[in-house]
């Protein structure tokens, strides 16, 4: 079996006949997520002012997401796994809701932390502190998200 990148007619027939193997379902899902993420992250490079930290964070985000999905697929049994897409999408949605809540708490803490720093650090340096915190925190949140995703896929 091959992947249909251009021929949608045969793909639709295979989907209706339930002939699409688990590994090909994962490949389509992986490509979908990778394309979506890449187009989103590329938009950062189109901004008028982009620094190297923004670029690094964008590239790291794509790498973390790609590696996280591959590990989750393998933990699920890979090609011989069962229903990766159904399990993965359902778990992904619930984890996203949880991480949105965690992120809101993190943003509140971050705001308080920056306010506290503003009492001791001159204003011209506060932007650098904020950037350093953001660049270090976002990848950690992404890694934590995919770690939990893999843990739940394993169960």
mmCIF file of N, CA and C in Angstrom, residues 1-21 23-29 31-32 35:
data_model
loop_
_atom_site.group_PDB
_atom_site.id
_atom_site.type_symbol
_atom_site.label_atom_id
_atom_site.label_comp_id
_atom_site.label_asym_id
_atom_site.label_seq_id
_atom_site.Cartn_x
_atom_site.Cartn_y
_atom_site.Cartn_z
ATOM 1 N N UNK A 1 0.838 -1.177 0.000
ATOM 2 C CA UNK A 1 0.000 0.000 0.000
ATOM 3 C C UNK A 1 0.890 1.249 0.000
ATOM 4 N N UNK A 2 0.474 2.255 -0.697
ATOM 5 C CA UNK A 2 1.214 3.514 -0.755
ATOM 6 C C UNK A 2 0.366 4.630 -0.166
ATOM 7 N N UNK A 3 1.025 5.716 0.155
ATOM 8 C CA UNK A 3 0.287 6.898 0.609
ATOM 9 C C UNK A 3 -0.150 7.668 -0.612
ATOM 10 N N UNK A 4 -1.337 8.209 -0.534
ATOM 11 C CA UNK A 4 -1.880 9.003 -1.627
ATOM 12 C C UNK A 4 -1.717 10.477 -1.271
ATOM 13 N N UNK A 5 -0.778 11.094 -1.904
ATOM 14 C CA UNK A 5 -0.549 12.508 -1.624
ATOM 15 C C UNK A 5 -1.355 13.379 -2.588
ATOM 16 N N UNK A 6 -1.577 12.892 -3.785
ATOM 17 C CA UNK A 6 -2.295 13.670 -4.784
ATOM 18 C C UNK A 6 -3.621 13.024 -5.162
ATOM 19 N N UNK A 7 -3.688 11.706 -5.233
ATOM 20 C CA UNK A 7 -4.874 10.978 -5.693
ATOM 21 C C UNK A 7 -5.861 10.773 -4.548
ATOM 22 N N UNK A 8 -6.848 11.637 -4.480
ATOM 23 C CA UNK A 8 -7.806 11.543 -3.383
ATOM 24 C C UNK A 8 -8.854 10.461 -3.643
ATOM 25 N N UNK A 9 -9.112 10.133 -4.903
ATOM 26 C CA UNK A 9 -10.135 9.140 -5.236
ATOM 27 C C UNK A 9 -9.805 7.773 -4.617
ATOM 28 N N UNK A 10 -8.586 7.300 -4.809
ATOM 29 C CA UNK A 10 -8.186 5.999 -4.262
ATOM 30 C C UNK A 10 -8.129 6.042 -2.742
ATOM 31 N N UNK A 11 -7.689 7.162 -2.204
ATOM 32 C CA UNK A 11 -7.664 7.316 -0.746
ATOM 33 C C UNK A 11 -9.069 7.191 -0.174
ATOM 34 N N UNK A 12 -10.047 7.869 -0.771
ATOM 35 C CA UNK A 12 -11.424 7.790 -0.294
ATOM 36 C C UNK A 12 -11.948 6.357 -0.368
ATOM 37 N N UNK A 13 -11.630 5.661 -1.442
ATOM 38 C CA UNK A 13 -12.070 4.271 -1.580
ATOM 39 C C UNK A 13 -11.468 3.393 -0.480
ATOM 40 N N UNK A 14 -10.178 3.571 -0.219
ATOM 41 C CA UNK A 14 -9.523 2.788 0.840
ATOM 42 C C UNK A 14 -10.093 3.126 2.219
ATOM 43 N N UNK A 15 -10.411 4.388 2.442
ATOM 44 C CA UNK A 15 -11.001 4.779 3.723
ATOM 45 C C UNK A 15 -12.397 4.175 3.893
ATOM 46 N N UNK A 16 -13.199 4.234 2.850
ATOM 47 C CA UNK A 16 -14.556 3.676 2.936
ATOM 48 C C UNK A 16 -14.528 2.159 3.120
ATOM 49 N N UNK A 17 -13.544 1.494 2.523
ATOM 50 C CA UNK A 17 -13.446 0.041 2.633
ATOM 51 C C UNK A 17 -12.633 -0.381 3.867
ATOM 52 N N UNK A 18 -12.203 0.587 4.660
ATOM 53 C CA UNK A 18 -11.406 0.339 5.864
ATOM 54 C C UNK A 18 -10.131 -0.444 5.543
ATOM 55 N N UNK A 19 -9.476 -0.071 4.452
ATOM 56 C CA UNK A 19 -8.247 -0.742 4.025
ATOM 57 C C UNK A 19 -6.988 0.056 4.356
ATOM 58 N N UNK A 20 -7.131 1.162 5.010
ATOM 59 C CA UNK A 20 -5.965 1.987 5.327
ATOM 60 C C UNK A 20 -5.325 1.451 6.610
ATOM 61 N N UNK A 21 -4.098 0.976 6.504
ATOM 62 C CA UNK A 21 -3.391 0.373 7.640
ATOM 63 C C UNK A 21 -3.101 1.421 8.713
ATOM 64 N N UNK A 23 -0.400 2.171 10.308
ATOM 65 C CA UNK A 23 0.793 3.003 10.117
ATOM 66 C C UNK A 23 0.544 4.117 9.108
ATOM 67 N N UNK A 24 -0.280 3.888 8.089
ATOM 68 C CA UNK A 24 -0.575 4.943 7.124
ATOM 69 C C UNK A 24 -1.487 6.002 7.733
ATOM 70 N N UNK A 25 -2.382 5.586 8.606
ATOM 71 C CA UNK A 25 -3.209 6.567 9.317
ATOM 72 C C UNK A 25 -2.313 7.492 10.139
ATOM 73 N N UNK A 26 -1.331 6.889 10.812
ATOM 74 C CA UNK A 26 -0.400 7.704 11.591
ATOM 75 C C UNK A 26 0.377 8.639 10.683
ATOM 76 N N UNK A 27 0.848 8.162 9.538
ATOM 77 C CA UNK A 27 1.623 9.005 8.617
ATOM 78 C C UNK A 27 0.801 10.222 8.185
ATOM 79 N N UNK A 28 -0.458 9.997 7.841
ATOM 80 C CA UNK A 28 -1.317 11.121 7.442
ATOM 81 C C UNK A 28 -1.497 12.100 8.600
ATOM 82 N N UNK A 29 -1.741 11.570 9.784
ATOM 83 C CA UNK A 29 -1.910 12.424 10.953
ATOM 84 C C UNK A 29 -0.628 13.204 11.240
ATOM 85 N N UNK A 31 1.828 13.994 9.187
ATOM 86 C CA UNK A 31 2.040 15.015 8.146
ATOM 87 C C UNK A 31 1.093 16.189 8.367
ATOM 88 N N UNK A 32 -0.170 15.890 8.713
ATOM 89 C CA UNK A 32 -1.147 16.951 8.987
ATOM 90 C C UNK A 32 -0.653 17.858 10.111
ATOM 91 N N UNK A 35 2.542 19.824 9.059
ATOM 92 C CA UNK A 35 2.246 20.928 8.140
ATOM 93 C C UNK A 35 1.566 22.080 8.883
#
